[in-house]
Amino acid sequence: CGLPDFFDNATIGLHWVGPDGTILRAKRAELDMLAYRAEEYVGQPISAFHIDENTIREILRRLHAGDRLVEFPARLRCKDGSIKDVLIDSSVLWQEGRFVHTRCFTRDVTGRKRVEAALADARTRLDAALEAGAIATWTWDIVHNRLFADRNLAHLFNLPSSEADGGLLDKYLRAI
């Protein structure tokens, strides 16, 4: 039991990377997520699995600077060539001022990203359909407490289209 058992059997992707960018250790969940065998992954440069060169460069730069990464978005290449969208939480184990290795947790958010993209696409299509109709519509962004109008509603309030989006509609609705 203990730390070796946790490392090998936890359900989230976990790997260690040395100061030179080489993968030192990876647990089964990460290997399964990307469909690599340990001998295909461990000992390789982590950059070989990142899709975006600038992203891994930024990750390593920030870790070498002593930063902690929380939900840092990245894209990883699976063995079959498919791409996983992941969030990385990482920090460095330092000993006497020396970078020993990273501790990187990798969470697959590919499904979530697909759902978000599908919802954004559906929203775009709904907005286009509503705008094409003769009805006036508005939406309320509950999180930011802002109202947004389509072109027809802006016309009803004699607003330029540029003032209907971005929340300027709020001041007109509060005035009535």
mmCIF file of N, CA and C in Angstrom, residues 17-109:
data_model
loop_
_atom_site.group_PDB
_atom_site.id
_atom_site.type_symbol
_atom_site.label_atom_id
_atom_site.label_comp_id
_atom_site.label_asym_id
_atom_site.label_seq_id
_atom_site.Cartn_x
_atom_site.Cartn_y
_atom_site.Cartn_z
ATOM 1 N N VAL A 17 7.894 14.410 -15.035
ATOM 2 C CA VAL A 17 8.788 14.842 -16.112
ATOM 3 C C VAL A 17 10.043 15.420 -15.464
ATOM 4 N N GLY A 18 11.201 15.025 -15.986
ATOM 5 C CA GLY A 18 12.465 15.535 -15.468
ATOM 6 C C GLY A 18 12.737 16.951 -15.949
ATOM 7 N N PRO A 19 13.766 17.587 -15.430
ATOM 8 C CA PRO A 19 14.081 18.972 -15.799
ATOM 9 C C PRO A 19 14.392 19.150 -17.283
ATOM 10 N N ASP A 20 14.787 18.076 -17.955
ATOM 11 C CA ASP A 20 15.090 18.156 -19.387
ATOM 12 C C ASP A 20 13.874 17.878 -20.266
ATOM 13 N N GLY A 21 12.699 17.637 -19.646
ATOM 14 C CA GLY A 21 11.483 17.393 -20.407
ATOM 15 C C GLY A 21 11.215 15.930 -20.705
ATOM 16 N N THR A 22 12.009 15.021 -20.159
ATOM 17 C CA THR A 22 11.828 13.586 -20.385
ATOM 18 C C THR A 22 10.815 13.021 -19.392
ATOM 19 N N ILE A 23 9.922 12.188 -19.876
ATOM 20 C CA ILE A 23 8.945 11.528 -19.006
ATOM 21 C C ILE A 23 9.684 10.470 -18.186
ATOM 22 N N LEU A 24 9.612 10.602 -16.868
ATOM 23 C CA LEU A 24 10.317 9.689 -15.973
ATOM 24 C C LEU A 24 9.436 8.544 -15.489
ATOM 25 N N ARG A 25 8.143 8.832 -15.356
ATOM 26 C CA ARG A 25 7.220 7.841 -14.815
ATOM 27 C C ARG A 25 5.810 8.214 -15.251
ATOM 28 N N ALA A 26 4.995 7.223 -15.523
ATOM 29 C CA ALA A 26 3.594 7.468 -15.870
ATOM 30 C C ALA A 26 2.749 6.350 -15.280
ATOM 31 N N LYS A 27 1.600 6.735 -14.788
ATOM 32 C CA LYS A 27 0.735 5.708 -14.210
ATOM 33 C C LYS A 27 -0.224 5.143 -15.251
ATOM 34 N N ARG A 28 -0.777 4.031 -14.940
ATOM 35 C CA ARG A 28 -1.618 3.264 -15.860
ATOM 36 C C ARG A 28 -2.762 4.106 -16.436
ATOM 37 N N ALA A 29 -3.427 4.941 -15.632
ATOM 38 C CA ALA A 29 -4.570 5.717 -16.134
ATOM 39 C C ALA A 29 -4.146 6.648 -17.272
ATOM 40 N N GLU A 30 -2.977 7.245 -17.176
ATOM 41 C CA GLU A 30 -2.506 8.121 -18.251
ATOM 42 C C GLU A 30 -2.151 7.316 -19.499
ATOM 43 N N LEU A 31 -1.476 6.200 -19.304
ATOM 44 C CA LEU A 31 -1.133 5.345 -20.445
ATOM 45 C C LEU A 31 -2.395 4.856 -21.146
ATOM 46 N N ASP A 32 -3.400 4.445 -20.369
ATOM 47 C CA ASP A 32 -4.664 3.986 -20.954
ATOM 48 C C ASP A 32 -5.385 5.111 -21.695
ATOM 49 N N MET A 33 -5.368 6.328 -21.119
ATOM 50 C CA MET A 33 -6.043 7.464 -21.746
ATOM 51 C C MET A 33 -5.475 7.728 -23.142
ATOM 52 N N LEU A 34 -4.157 7.598 -23.287
ATOM 53 C CA LEU A 34 -3.497 7.898 -24.559
ATOM 54 C C LEU A 34 -3.207 6.645 -25.381
ATOM 55 N N ALA A 35 -3.458 5.468 -24.802
ATOM 56 C CA ALA A 35 -3.303 4.157 -25.467
ATOM 57 C C ALA A 35 -1.845 3.804 -25.792
ATOM 58 N N TYR A 36 -0.920 4.240 -24.945
ATOM 59 C CA TYR A 36 0.488 3.860 -25.105
ATOM 60 C C TYR A 36 0.850 2.798 -24.082
ATOM 61 N N ARG A 37 1.844 1.990 -24.415
ATOM 62 C CA ARG A 37 2.467 1.099 -23.439
ATOM 63 C C ARG A 37 3.543 1.916 -22.726
ATOM 64 N N ALA A 38 3.892 1.515 -21.531
ATOM 65 C CA ALA A 38 4.876 2.258 -20.733
ATOM 66 C C ALA A 38 6.173 2.457 -21.502
ATOM 67 N N GLU A 39 6.636 1.442 -22.207
ATOM 68 C CA GLU A 39 7.909 1.558 -22.932
ATOM 69 C C GLU A 39 7.825 2.493 -24.140
ATOM 70 N N GLU A 40 6.617 2.835 -24.586
ATOM 71 C CA GLU A 40 6.446 3.786 -25.696
ATOM 72 C C GLU A 40 6.351 5.232 -25.187
ATOM 73 N N TYR A 41 6.124 5.388 -23.913
ATOM 74 C CA TYR A 41 5.844 6.698 -23.334
ATOM 75 C C TYR A 41 6.956 7.151 -22.387
ATOM 76 N N VAL A 42 7.255 6.342 -21.401
ATOM 77 C CA VAL A 42 8.289 6.676 -20.422
ATOM 78 C C VAL A 42 9.649 6.692 -21.120
ATOM 79 N N GLY A 43 10.429 7.716 -20.817
ATOM 80 C CA GLY A 43 11.746 7.881 -21.438
ATOM 81 C C GLY A 43 11.720 8.776 -22.675
ATOM 82 N N GLN A 44 10.523 9.143 -23.111
ATOM 83 C CA GLN A 44 10.368 10.011 -24.283
ATOM 84 C C GLN A 44 10.228 11.468 -23.830
ATOM 85 N N PRO A 45 10.522 12.410 -24.715
ATOM 86 C CA PRO A 45 10.282 13.821 -24.355
ATOM 87 C C PRO A 45 8.774 14.085 -24.314
ATOM 88 N N ILE A 46 8.324 14.775 -23.284
ATOM 89 C CA ILE A 46 6.893 15.080 -23.154
ATOM 90 C C ILE A 46 6.400 15.870 -24.361
ATOM 91 N N SER A 47 7.283 16.645 -24.966
ATOM 92 C CA SER A 47 6.888 17.453 -26.129
ATOM 93 C C SER A 47 6.462 16.594 -27.312
ATOM 94 N N ALA A 48 6.898 15.338 -27.364
ATOM 95 C CA ALA A 48 6.519 14.454 -28.467
ATOM 96 C C ALA A 48 5.027 14.119 -28.442
ATOM 97 N N PHE A 49 4.373 14.320 -27.321
ATOM 98 C CA PHE A 49 2.961 13.959 -27.180
ATOM 99 C C PHE A 49 2.034 15.175 -27.174
ATOM 100 N N HIS A 50 2.611 16.359 -27.107
ATOM 101 C CA HIS A 50 1.808 17.583 -27.124
ATOM 102 C C HIS A 50 1.596 18.036 -28.564
ATOM 103 N N ILE A 51 0.388 18.394 -28.902
ATOM 104 C CA ILE A 51 0.047 18.858 -30.244
ATOM 105 C C ILE A 51 0.609 20.252 -30.480
ATOM 106 N N ASP A 52 0.486 21.117 -29.495
ATOM 107 C CA ASP A 52 0.866 22.517 -29.643
ATOM 108 C C ASP A 52 2.230 22.759 -29.009
ATOM 109 N N GLU A 53 3.223 22.977 -29.838
ATOM 110 C CA GLU A 53 4.598 23.184 -29.377
ATOM 111 C C GLU A 53 4.700 24.356 -28.404
ATOM 112 N N ASN A 54 3.996 25.438 -28.694
ATOM 113 C CA ASN A 54 4.050 26.613 -27.813
ATOM 114 C C ASN A 54 3.460 26.317 -26.439
ATOM 115 N N THR A 55 2.456 25.453 -26.391
ATOM 116 C CA THR A 55 1.819 25.122 -25.116
ATOM 117 C C THR A 55 2.782 24.382 -24.210
ATOM 118 N N ILE A 56 3.452 23.349 -24.719
ATOM 119 C CA ILE A 56 4.369 22.594 -23.862
ATOM 120 C C ILE A 56 5.575 23.450 -23.497
ATOM 121 N N ARG A 57 5.992 24.306 -24.402
ATOM 122 C CA ARG A 57 7.096 25.213 -24.085
ATOM 123 C C ARG A 57 6.703 26.131 -22.918
ATOM 124 N N GLU A 58 5.486 26.643 -22.955
ATOM 125 C CA GLU A 58 4.989 27.519 -21.880
ATOM 126 C C GLU A 58 4.830 26.739 -20.569
ATOM 127 N N ILE A 59 4.321 25.522 -20.647
ATOM 128 C CA ILE A 59 4.182 24.691 -19.449
ATOM 129 C C ILE A 59 5.549 24.496 -18.783
ATOM 130 N N LEU A 60 6.528 24.068 -19.557
ATOM 131 C CA LEU A 60 7.861 23.808 -19.001
ATOM 132 C C LEU A 60 8.518 25.089 -18.495
ATOM 133 N N ARG A 61 8.339 26.199 -19.209
ATOM 134 C CA ARG A 61 8.899 27.477 -18.782
ATOM 135 C C ARG A 61 8.337 27.868 -17.418
ATOM 136 N N ARG A 62 7.025 27.770 -17.285
ATOM 137 C CA ARG A 62 6.382 28.166 -16.035
ATOM 138 C C ARG A 62 6.777 27.250 -14.877
ATOM 139 N N LEU A 63 6.888 25.953 -15.154
ATOM 140 C CA LEU A 63 7.295 25.030 -14.090
ATOM 141 C C LEU A 63 8.739 25.287 -13.665
ATOM 142 N N HIS A 64 9.621 25.534 -14.620
ATOM 143 C CA HIS A 64 11.013 25.851 -14.288
ATOM 144 C C HIS A 64 11.106 27.157 -13.490
ATOM 145 N N ALA A 65 10.158 28.065 -13.694
ATOM 146 C CA ALA A 65 10.136 29.334 -12.963
ATOM 147 C C ALA A 65 9.534 29.178 -11.564
ATOM 148 N N GLY A 66 9.064 27.973 -11.246
ATOM 149 C CA GLY A 66 8.495 27.733 -9.920
ATOM 150 C C GLY A 66 6.999 27.915 -9.833
ATOM 151 N N ASP A 67 6.340 28.157 -10.966
ATOM 152 C CA ASP A 67 4.882 28.315 -10.955
ATOM 153 C C ASP A 67 4.201 26.970 -10.758
ATOM 154 N N ARG A 68 2.978 27.045 -10.264
ATOM 155 C CA ARG A 68 2.091 25.872 -10.204
ATOM 156 C C ARG A 68 1.061 26.049 -11.298
ATOM 157 N N LEU A 69 0.740 24.997 -11.979
ATOM 158 C CA LEU A 69 -0.281 25.054 -13.025
ATOM 159 C C LEU A 69 -1.574 24.453 -12.494
ATOM 160 N N VAL A 70 -2.660 25.141 -12.738
ATOM 161 C CA VAL A 70 -3.978 24.657 -12.325
ATOM 162 C C VAL A 70 -4.894 24.733 -13.544
ATOM 163 N N GLU A 71 -5.412 23.581 -13.945
ATOM 164 C CA GLU A 71 -6.316 23.461 -15.088
ATOM 165 C C GLU A 71 -5.755 24.152 -16.323
ATOM 166 N N PHE A 72 -4.510 23.897 -16.617
ATOM 167 C CA PHE A 72 -3.846 24.461 -17.792
ATOM 168 C C PHE A 72 -4.287 23.640 -19.003
ATOM 169 N N PRO A 73 -4.940 24.258 -20.002
ATOM 170 C CA PRO A 73 -5.439 23.484 -21.145
ATOM 171 C C PRO A 73 -4.317 23.086 -22.102
ATOM 172 N N ALA A 74 -4.404 21.859 -22.585
ATOM 173 C CA ALA A 74 -3.428 21.355 -23.551
ATOM 174 C C ALA A 74 -4.112 20.293 -24.403
ATOM 175 N N ARG A 75 -3.429 19.908 -25.481
ATOM 176 C CA ARG A 75 -3.936 18.841 -26.348
ATOM 177 C C ARG A 75 -2.824 17.808 -26.521
ATOM 178 N N LEU A 76 -3.182 16.541 -26.280
ATOM 179 C CA LEU A 76 -2.213 15.458 -26.363
ATOM 180 C C LEU A 76 -2.554 14.505 -27.505
ATOM 181 N N ARG A 77 -1.521 13.957 -28.105
ATOM 182 C CA ARG A 77 -1.668 13.009 -29.213
ATOM 183 C C ARG A 77 -1.721 11.588 -28.658
ATOM 184 N N CYS A 78 -2.764 10.863 -29.028
ATOM 185 C CA CYS A 78 -2.892 9.461 -28.658
ATOM 186 C C CYS A 78 -2.113 8.603 -29.657
ATOM 187 N N LYS A 79 -1.903 7.367 -29.289
ATOM 188 C CA LYS A 79 -1.148 6.450 -30.146
ATOM 189 C C LYS A 79 -1.805 6.296 -31.520
ATOM 190 N N ASP A 80 -3.138 6.304 -31.571
ATOM 191 C CA ASP A 80 -3.840 6.132 -32.851
ATOM 192 C C ASP A 80 -3.930 7.424 -33.660
ATOM 193 N N GLY A 81 -3.317 8.499 -33.172
ATOM 194 C CA GLY A 81 -3.320 9.774 -33.892
ATOM 195 C C GLY A 81 -4.433 10.712 -33.480
ATOM 196 N N SER A 82 -5.402 10.222 -32.715
ATOM 197 C CA SER A 82 -6.476 11.104 -32.252
ATOM 198 C C SER A 82 -5.912 12.077 -31.213
ATOM 199 N N ILE A 83 -6.697 13.085 -30.916
ATOM 200 C CA ILE A 83 -6.245 14.140 -30.011
ATOM 201 C C ILE A 83 -7.171 14.199 -28.801
ATOM 202 N N LYS A 84 -6.567 14.305 -27.630
ATOM 203 C CA LYS A 84 -7.320 14.468 -26.384
ATOM 204 C C LYS A 84 -7.122 15.894 -25.882
ATOM 205 N N ASP A 85 -8.225 16.547 -25.543
ATOM 206 C CA ASP A 85 -8.165 17.824 -24.837
ATOM 207 C C ASP A 85 -8.024 17.494 -23.362
ATOM 208 N N VAL A 86 -7.028 18.087 -22.721
ATOM 209 C CA VAL A 86 -6.771 17.788 -21.314
ATOM 210 C C VAL A 86 -6.590 19.067 -20.512
ATOM 211 N N LEU A 87 -6.747 18.941 -19.220
ATOM 212 C CA LEU A 87 -6.392 19.991 -18.276
ATOM 213 C C LEU A 87 -5.271 19.432 -17.414
ATOM 214 N N ILE A 88 -4.235 20.234 -17.229
ATOM 215 C CA ILE A 88 -3.055 19.790 -16.496
ATOM 216 C C ILE A 88 -2.922 20.598 -15.205
ATOM 217 N N ASP A 89 -2.748 19.870 -14.109
ATOM 218 C CA ASP A 89 -2.396 20.458 -12.821
ATOM 219 C C ASP A 89 -0.991 19.952 -12.524
ATOM 220 N N SER A 90 -0.055 20.871 -12.300
ATOM 221 C CA SER A 90 1.326 20.431 -12.146
ATOM 222 C C SER A 90 2.119 21.357 -11.245
ATOM 223 N N SER A 91 3.079 20.768 -10.586
ATOM 224 C CA SER A 91 4.051 21.513 -9.793
ATOM 225 C C SER A 91 5.362 20.742 -9.842
ATOM 226 N N VAL A 92 6.415 21.361 -9.342
ATOM 227 C CA VAL A 92 7.741 20.744 -9.378
ATOM 228 C C VAL A 92 8.155 20.339 -7.973
ATOM 229 N N LEU A 93 8.769 19.180 -7.873
ATOM 230 C CA LEU A 93 9.433 18.775 -6.643
ATOM 231 C C LEU A 93 10.832 19.374 -6.694
ATOM 232 N N TRP A 94 11.107 20.292 -5.768
ATOM 233 C CA TRP A 94 12.418 20.939 -5.676
ATOM 234 C C TRP A 94 13.141 20.356 -4.473
ATOM 235 N N GLN A 95 14.429 20.072 -4.609
ATOM 236 C CA GLN A 95 15.258 19.642 -3.485
ATOM 237 C C GLN A 95 16.525 20.474 -3.494
ATOM 238 N N GLU A 96 16.704 21.251 -2.415
ATOM 239 C CA GLU A 96 17.863 22.130 -2.275
ATOM 240 C C GLU A 96 18.031 23.035 -3.493
ATOM 241 N N GLY A 97 16.904 23.577 -3.956
ATOM 242 C CA GLY A 97 16.910 24.500 -5.087
ATOM 243 C C GLY A 97 17.075 23.839 -6.440
ATOM 244 N N ARG A 98 17.045 22.510 -6.467
ATOM 245 C CA ARG A 98 17.231 21.780 -7.720
ATOM 246 C C ARG A 98 15.898 21.166 -8.165
ATOM 247 N N PHE A 99 15.565 21.353 -9.442
ATOM 248 C CA PHE A 99 14.376 20.781 -10.074
ATOM 249 C C PHE A 99 14.587 19.268 -10.164
ATOM 250 N N VAL A 100 13.776 18.496 -9.426
ATOM 251 C CA VAL A 100 13.895 17.038 -9.444
ATOM 252 C C VAL A 100 12.984 16.460 -10.519
ATOM 253 N N HIS A 101 11.690 16.722 -10.406
ATOM 254 C CA HIS A 101 10.722 16.289 -11.419
ATOM 255 C C HIS A 101 9.393 17.001 -11.184
ATOM 256 N N THR A 102 8.573 16.988 -12.224
ATOM 257 C CA THR A 102 7.228 17.542 -12.096
ATOM 258 C C THR A 102 6.324 16.485 -11.500
ATOM 259 N N ARG A 103 5.164 16.942 -11.072
ATOM 260 C CA ARG A 103 4.080 16.059 -10.656
ATOM 261 C C ARG A 103 2.866 16.551 -11.429
ATOM 262 N N CYS A 104 2.550 15.875 -12.506
ATOM 263 C CA CYS A 104 1.502 16.340 -13.428
ATOM 264 C C CYS A 104 0.287 15.423 -13.389
ATOM 265 N N PHE A 105 -0.843 16.010 -13.039
ATOM 266 C CA PHE A 105 -2.121 15.311 -13.131
ATOM 267 C C PHE A 105 -2.760 15.736 -14.445
ATOM 268 N N THR A 106 -3.234 14.771 -15.212
ATOM 269 C CA THR A 106 -3.785 15.043 -16.534
ATOM 270 C C THR A 106 -5.224 14.537 -16.581
ATOM 271 N N ARG A 107 -6.173 15.463 -16.805
ATOM 272 C CA ARG A 107 -7.593 15.086 -16.878
ATOM 273 C C ARG A 107 -8.094 15.245 -18.304
ATOM 274 N N ASP A 108 -8.701 14.207 -18.811
ATOM 275 C CA ASP A 108 -9.276 14.220 -20.156
ATOM 276 C C ASP A 108 -10.598 14.983 -20.126
ATOM 277 N N VAL A 109 -10.673 16.078 -20.891
ATOM 278 C CA VAL A 109 -11.908 16.863 -20.984
ATOM 279 C C VAL A 109 -12.410 16.906 -22.430
#
